[in-house]
Coordinates of C-alpha atoms in Angstrom, one line a residue:
Chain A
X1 CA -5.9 37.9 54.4
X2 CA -6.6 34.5 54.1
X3 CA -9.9 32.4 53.5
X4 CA -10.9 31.1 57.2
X5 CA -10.9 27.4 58.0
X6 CA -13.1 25.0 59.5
X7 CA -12.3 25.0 63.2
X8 CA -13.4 21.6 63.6
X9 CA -11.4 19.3 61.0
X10 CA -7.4 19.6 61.2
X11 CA -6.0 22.1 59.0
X12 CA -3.6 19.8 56.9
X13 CA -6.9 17.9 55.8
X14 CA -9.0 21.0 54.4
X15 CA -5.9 21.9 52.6
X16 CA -5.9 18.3 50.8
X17 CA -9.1 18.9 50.1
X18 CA -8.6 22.4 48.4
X19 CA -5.7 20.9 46.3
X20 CA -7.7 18.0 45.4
X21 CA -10.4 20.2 44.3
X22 CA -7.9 22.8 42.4
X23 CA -7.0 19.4 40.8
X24 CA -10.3 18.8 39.6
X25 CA -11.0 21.8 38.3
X26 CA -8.6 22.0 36.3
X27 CA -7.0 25.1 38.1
X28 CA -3.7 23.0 38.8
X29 CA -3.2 21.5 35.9
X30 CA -1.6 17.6 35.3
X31 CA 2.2 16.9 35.6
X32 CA 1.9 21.0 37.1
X33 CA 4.3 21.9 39.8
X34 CA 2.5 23.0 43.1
X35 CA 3.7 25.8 45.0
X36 CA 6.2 25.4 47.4
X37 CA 5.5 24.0 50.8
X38 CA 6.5 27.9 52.2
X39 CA 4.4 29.8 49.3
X40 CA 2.2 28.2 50.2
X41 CA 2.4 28.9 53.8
X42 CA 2.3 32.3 53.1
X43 CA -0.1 32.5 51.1
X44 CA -2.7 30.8 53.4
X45 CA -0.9 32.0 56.3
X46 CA -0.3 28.2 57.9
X47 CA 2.7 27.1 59.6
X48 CA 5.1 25.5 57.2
X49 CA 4.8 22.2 58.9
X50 CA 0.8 21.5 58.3
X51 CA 1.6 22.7 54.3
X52 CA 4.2 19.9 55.1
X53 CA 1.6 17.1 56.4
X54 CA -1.0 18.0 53.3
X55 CA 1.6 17.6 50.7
X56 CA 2.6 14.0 52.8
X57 CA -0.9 12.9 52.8
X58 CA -0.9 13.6 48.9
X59 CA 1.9 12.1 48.3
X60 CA 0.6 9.1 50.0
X61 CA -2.6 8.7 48.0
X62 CA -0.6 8.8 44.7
X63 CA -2.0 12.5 44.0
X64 CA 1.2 14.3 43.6
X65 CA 4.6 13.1 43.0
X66 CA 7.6 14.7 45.0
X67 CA 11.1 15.1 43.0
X68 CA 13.8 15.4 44.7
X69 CA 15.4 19.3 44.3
X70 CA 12.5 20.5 42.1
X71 CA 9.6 20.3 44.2
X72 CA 5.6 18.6 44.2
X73 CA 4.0 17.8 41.4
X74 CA 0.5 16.9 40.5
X75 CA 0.2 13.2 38.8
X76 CA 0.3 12.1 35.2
X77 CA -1.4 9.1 35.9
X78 CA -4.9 9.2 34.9
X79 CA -6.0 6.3 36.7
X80 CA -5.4 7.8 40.0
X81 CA -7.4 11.4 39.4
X82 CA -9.9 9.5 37.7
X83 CA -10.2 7.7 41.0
X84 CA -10.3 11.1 43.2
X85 CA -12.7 12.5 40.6
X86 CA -15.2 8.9 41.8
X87 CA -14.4 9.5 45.4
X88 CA -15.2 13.3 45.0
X89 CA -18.3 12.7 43.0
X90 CA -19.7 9.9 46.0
X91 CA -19.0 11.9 48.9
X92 CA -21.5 15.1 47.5
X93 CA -23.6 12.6 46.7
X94 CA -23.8 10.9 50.1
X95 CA -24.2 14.2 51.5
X96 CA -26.9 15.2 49.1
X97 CA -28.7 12.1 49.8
X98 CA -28.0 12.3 53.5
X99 CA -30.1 15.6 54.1
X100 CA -32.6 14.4 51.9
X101 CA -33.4 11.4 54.0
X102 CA -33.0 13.4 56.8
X103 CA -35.9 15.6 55.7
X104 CA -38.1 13.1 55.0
X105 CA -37.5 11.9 51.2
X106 CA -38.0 9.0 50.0
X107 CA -35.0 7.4 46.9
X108 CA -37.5 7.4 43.8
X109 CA -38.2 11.3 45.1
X110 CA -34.9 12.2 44.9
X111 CA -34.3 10.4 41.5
X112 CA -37.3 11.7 40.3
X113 CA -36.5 15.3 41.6
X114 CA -33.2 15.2 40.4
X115 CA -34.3 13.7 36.6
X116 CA -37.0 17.2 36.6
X117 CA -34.3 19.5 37.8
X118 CA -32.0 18.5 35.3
X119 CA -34.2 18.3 32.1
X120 CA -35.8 21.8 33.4
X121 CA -32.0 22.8 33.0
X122 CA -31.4 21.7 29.7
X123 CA -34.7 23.2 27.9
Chain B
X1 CA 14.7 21.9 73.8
X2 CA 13.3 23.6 76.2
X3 CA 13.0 22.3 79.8
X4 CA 11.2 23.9 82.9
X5 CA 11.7 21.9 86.1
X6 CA 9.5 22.3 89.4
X7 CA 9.8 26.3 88.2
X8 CA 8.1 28.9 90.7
X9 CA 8.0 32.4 90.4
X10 CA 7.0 35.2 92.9
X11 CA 6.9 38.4 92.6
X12 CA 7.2 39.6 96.3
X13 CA 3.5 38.7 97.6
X14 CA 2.3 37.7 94.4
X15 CA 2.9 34.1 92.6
X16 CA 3.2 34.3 89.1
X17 CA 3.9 30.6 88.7
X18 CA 3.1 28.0 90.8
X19 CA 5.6 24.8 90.1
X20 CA 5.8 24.7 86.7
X21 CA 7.0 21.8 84.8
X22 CA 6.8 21.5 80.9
X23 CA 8.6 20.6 77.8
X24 CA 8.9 22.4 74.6
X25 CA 9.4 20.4 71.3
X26 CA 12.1 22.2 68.6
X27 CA 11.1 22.7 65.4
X28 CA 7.5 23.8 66.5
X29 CA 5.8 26.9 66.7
X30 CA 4.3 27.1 70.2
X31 CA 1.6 28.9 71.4
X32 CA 1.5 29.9 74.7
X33 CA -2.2 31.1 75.3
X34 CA -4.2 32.3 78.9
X35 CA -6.2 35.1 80.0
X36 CA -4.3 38.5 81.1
X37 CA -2.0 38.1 84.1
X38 CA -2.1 34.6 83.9
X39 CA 2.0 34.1 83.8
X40 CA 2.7 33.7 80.0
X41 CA 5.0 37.0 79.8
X42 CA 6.3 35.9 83.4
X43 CA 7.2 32.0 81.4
X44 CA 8.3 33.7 78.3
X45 CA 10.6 36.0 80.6
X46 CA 12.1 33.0 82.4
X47 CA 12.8 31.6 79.0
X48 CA 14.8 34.3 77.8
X49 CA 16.4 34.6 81.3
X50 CA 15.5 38.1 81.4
X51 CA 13.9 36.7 85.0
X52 CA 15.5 34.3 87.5
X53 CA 13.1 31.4 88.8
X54 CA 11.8 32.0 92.8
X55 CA 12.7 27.8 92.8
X56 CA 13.8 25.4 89.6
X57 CA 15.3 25.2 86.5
X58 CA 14.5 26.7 82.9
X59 CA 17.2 24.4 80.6
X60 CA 17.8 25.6 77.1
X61 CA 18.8 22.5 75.3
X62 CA 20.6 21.6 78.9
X63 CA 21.9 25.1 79.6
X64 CA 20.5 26.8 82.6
X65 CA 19.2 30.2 81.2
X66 CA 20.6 33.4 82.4
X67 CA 21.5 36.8 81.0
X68 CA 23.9 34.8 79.0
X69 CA 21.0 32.7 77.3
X70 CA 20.7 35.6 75.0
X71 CA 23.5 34.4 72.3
X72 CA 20.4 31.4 71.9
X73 CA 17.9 32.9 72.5
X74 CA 16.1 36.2 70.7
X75 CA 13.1 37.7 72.8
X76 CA 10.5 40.5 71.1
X77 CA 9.2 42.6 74.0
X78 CA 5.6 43.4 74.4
X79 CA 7.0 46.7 74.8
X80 CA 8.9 49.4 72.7
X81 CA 12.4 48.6 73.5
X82 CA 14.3 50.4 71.0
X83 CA 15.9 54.2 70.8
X84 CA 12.8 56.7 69.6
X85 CA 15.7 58.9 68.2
X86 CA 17.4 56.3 65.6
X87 CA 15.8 56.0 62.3
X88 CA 14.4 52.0 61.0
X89 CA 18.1 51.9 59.4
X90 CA 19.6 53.0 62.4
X91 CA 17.8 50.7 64.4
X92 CA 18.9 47.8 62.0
X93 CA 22.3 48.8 62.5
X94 CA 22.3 48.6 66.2
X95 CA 21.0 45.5 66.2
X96 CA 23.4 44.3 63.8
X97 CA 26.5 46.0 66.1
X98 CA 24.7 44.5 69.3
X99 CA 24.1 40.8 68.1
X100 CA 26.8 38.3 66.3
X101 CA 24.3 36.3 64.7
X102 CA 22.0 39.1 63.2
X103 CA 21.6 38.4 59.6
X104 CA 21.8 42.1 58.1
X105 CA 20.6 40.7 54.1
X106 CA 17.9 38.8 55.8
X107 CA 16.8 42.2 57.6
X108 CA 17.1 44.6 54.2
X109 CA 15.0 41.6 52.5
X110 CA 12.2 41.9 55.6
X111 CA 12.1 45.7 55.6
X112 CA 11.4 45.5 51.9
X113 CA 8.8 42.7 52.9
X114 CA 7.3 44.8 55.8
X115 CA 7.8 48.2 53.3
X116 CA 9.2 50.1 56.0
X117 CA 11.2 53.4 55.1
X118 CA 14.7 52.8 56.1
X119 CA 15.5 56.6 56.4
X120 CA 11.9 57.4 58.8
X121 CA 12.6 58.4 62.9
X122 CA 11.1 55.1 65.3
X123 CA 9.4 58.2 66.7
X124 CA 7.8 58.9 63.6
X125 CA 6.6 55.5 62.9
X126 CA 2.9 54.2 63.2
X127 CA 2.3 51.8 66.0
X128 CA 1.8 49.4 63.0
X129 CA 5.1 50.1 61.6
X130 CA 6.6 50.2 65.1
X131 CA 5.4 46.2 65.4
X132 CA 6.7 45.4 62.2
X133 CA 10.4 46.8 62.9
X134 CA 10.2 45.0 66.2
X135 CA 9.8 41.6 64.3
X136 CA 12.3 42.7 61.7
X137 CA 14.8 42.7 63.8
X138 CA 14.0 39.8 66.2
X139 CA 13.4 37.7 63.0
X140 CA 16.9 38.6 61.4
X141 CA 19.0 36.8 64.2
X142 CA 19.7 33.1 63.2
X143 CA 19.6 32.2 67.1
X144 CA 17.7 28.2 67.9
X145 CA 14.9 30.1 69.7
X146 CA 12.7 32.8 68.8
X147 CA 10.1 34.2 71.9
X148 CA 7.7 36.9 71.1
X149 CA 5.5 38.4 73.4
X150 CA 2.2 39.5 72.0
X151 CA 3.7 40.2 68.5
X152 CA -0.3 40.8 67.4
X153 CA -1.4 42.5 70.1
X154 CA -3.4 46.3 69.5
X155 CA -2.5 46.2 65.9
X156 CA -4.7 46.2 63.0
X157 CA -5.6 43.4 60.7
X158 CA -3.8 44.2 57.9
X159 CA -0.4 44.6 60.1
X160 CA -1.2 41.6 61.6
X161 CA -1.8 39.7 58.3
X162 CA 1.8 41.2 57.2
X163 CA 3.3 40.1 60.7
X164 CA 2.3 36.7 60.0
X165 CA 3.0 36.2 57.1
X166 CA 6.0 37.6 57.3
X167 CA 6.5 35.0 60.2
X168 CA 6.2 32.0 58.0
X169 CA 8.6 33.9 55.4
X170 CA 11.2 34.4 57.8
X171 CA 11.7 31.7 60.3
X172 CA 13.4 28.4 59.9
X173 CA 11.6 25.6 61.3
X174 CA 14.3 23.3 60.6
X175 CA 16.6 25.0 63.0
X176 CA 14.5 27.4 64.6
X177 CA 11.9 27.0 67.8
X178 CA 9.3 29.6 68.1
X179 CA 7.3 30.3 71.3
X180 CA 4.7 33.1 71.0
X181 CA 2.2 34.2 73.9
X182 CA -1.0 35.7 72.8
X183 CA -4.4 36.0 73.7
X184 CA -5.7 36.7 69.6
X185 CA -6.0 33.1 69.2
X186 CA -8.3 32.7 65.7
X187 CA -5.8 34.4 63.6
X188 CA -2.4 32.6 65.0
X189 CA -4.3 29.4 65.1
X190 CA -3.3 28.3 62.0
X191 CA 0.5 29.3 62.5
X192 CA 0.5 26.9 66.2
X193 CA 1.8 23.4 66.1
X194 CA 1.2 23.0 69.4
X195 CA -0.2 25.4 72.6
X196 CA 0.7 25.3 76.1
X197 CA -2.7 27.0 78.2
X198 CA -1.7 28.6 81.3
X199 CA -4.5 29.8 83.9
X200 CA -3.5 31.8 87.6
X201 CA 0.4 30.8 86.9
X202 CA -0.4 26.8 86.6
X203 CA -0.3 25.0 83.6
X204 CA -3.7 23.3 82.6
X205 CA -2.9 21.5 79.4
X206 CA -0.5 20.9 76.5
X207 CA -1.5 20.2 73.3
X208 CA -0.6 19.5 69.6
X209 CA -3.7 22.0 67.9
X210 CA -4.6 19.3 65.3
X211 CA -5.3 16.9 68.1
X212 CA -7.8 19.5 69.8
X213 CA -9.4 19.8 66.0
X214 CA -9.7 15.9 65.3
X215 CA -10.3 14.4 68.7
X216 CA -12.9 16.8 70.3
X217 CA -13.7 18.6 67.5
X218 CA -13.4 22.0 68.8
X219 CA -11.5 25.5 67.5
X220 CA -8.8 26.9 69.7
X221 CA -11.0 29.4 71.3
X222 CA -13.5 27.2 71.6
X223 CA -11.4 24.6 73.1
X224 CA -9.7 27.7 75.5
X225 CA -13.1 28.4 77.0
X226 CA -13.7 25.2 77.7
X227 CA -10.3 24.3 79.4
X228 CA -11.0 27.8 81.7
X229 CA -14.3 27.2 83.2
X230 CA -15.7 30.1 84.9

């Protein structure tokens, strides 16, 4: 059965946002071929036409490459996943920061709490 | 497409629909969603023209349907509807004898799919393996328009998770419509493109489901309750 989504944000975007972060991980590597739009489908168990509309929106930001008769393909171009690996890294850190404000913190708090947790990491 | 006009149907005292006009998009899969006894069967019936509208018209793609309808049209009962006696390969069979435009190498792949035993009795089967036959065969005729009442319904999740997926396997969407009533909405939520809610035979909204998602930020059960009020 397949992993629930967020009933609140359409469907085609959280599956962007899985793929982007498959990309990132390195799970799907670059130049790789992404499933087709219906294994896809059935694998998450979405209609074929929202597996569609992700793979669209991809396409749009430069993310993947469609060729015609062999399928969707992840980027060579280094520029662009450097640029989703940015956009990635801002938005956890505006939510990061977000809460914290909301609770109160102030910035050299957070900078300072963040410097400690890391160090306390490395020793 | 599919076209209902001004559509009313009673059922001697009682109104199952109350003028009914709507529109359904091809290509999609539509859900068709309300509470028991709200008219979804009575729609999907009407659709299939396994019923004859009290007043209007139900146009398939301009054709008024009637028994005839069914060359277009392939319907998957709520019910059991096939012999008890026949085995799953029997049953293939007479579907494949009954219907011009049943695909008998698309139904071998789905029984392989569904793992059903070709040579077991219908009467033998678990309920499970009853529902899975009952979208073999409905699945293997290359007909425009695909209904299915309740395909989900009373089954467990793992036939249900093999139902779906063996949905999105199996249809077309580039020549096929699909309209499915049900009232298990979180699973078949990801399968709908768009729902039709129906409430005491009226129609009380139609809706693309990524539009209920990004404009009011609500899940399709959510959203359901909502729309229903009391």
């Amino acid at each position: 059965m397949a992993q629930p989504f967020n009933p609140s944000v359409p469907i085609y975007l959280q599956l962007c946002e899985r793929i982007k972060n498959r990309i990132i991980r390195g799970e799907i590597g670059i130049g790789e071929r992404l499933p087709s739009v219906r294994e896809l489908a059935i694998d998450v168990e979405v209609n074929p036409n929202t597996v569609q509309r992700a793979y669209r929106e991809l396409e749009e930001t430069g993310i993947v490459e469609k060729k015609r008769g062999q399928g969707t393909f992840v980027t060579e171009n280094p520029a662009v996943l450097q640029r989703m690996r940015e956009e990635l890294k801002t938005r956890h850190i505006m939510l990061f920061v977000s809460e914290m404000r909301e609770m109160g913190y102030t910035e050299l708090e957070m900078l300072d709490g963040l410097k400690d947790f890391l160090t306390d990491k490395e020793e | 497409m599919i076209q209902l006009e001004s559509v009313s149907k009673r059922y001697l005292t009682k109104k199952a629909l109350k003028d009914v006009s709507l529109q359904i998009e091809p290509g999609q899969i539509t859900g068709l969603i309300g509470s028991n006894g709200s008219g979804k069967s009575t729609t999907l019936k009407l659709i299939a023209g396994l019923l004859r509208p009290t007043r209007g018209t139900v146009l398939i793609d301009g054709e008024t349907a009637n028994r005839r309808i069914c060359r277009r049209v392939a319907y998957l009962s709520e019910l059991d509807s096939y012999y008890s006696f026949f085995t799953v390969l029997e049953t293939v069979d007479f579907y494949a004898r009954t219907f011009s435009d049943f695909n008998r190498v698309k139904a071998e792949e789905m029984l392989d799919f569904m793992k059903l035993d070709r040579m077991q009795k219908v009467k033998h089967l678990s309920k499970g393996n009853r529902g899975r036959l009952k979208i073999v065969v409905t699945l293997a005729r290359e007909v425009p328009f695909l209904l299915m009442d309740e395909p989900l319904s009373g089954l467990d999740p793992m036939v249900r998770s093999s139902i779906i997926k063996g949905l999105i396997s199996f249809v077309d969407l580039e020549k096929q419509t699909v309209i499915i009533t049900t009232h298990e909405l979180q699973e078949i939520e990801p399968l709908l493109d768009s729902v039709i809610l129906i409430k005491n035979g009226v129609i009380l909204d139609q809706k693309r489901v990524e539009a209920i998602r990004r404009n009011e930020n609500l899940s399709l059960s959510d959203w359901m309750v909502e729309k229903y009020g009391d």
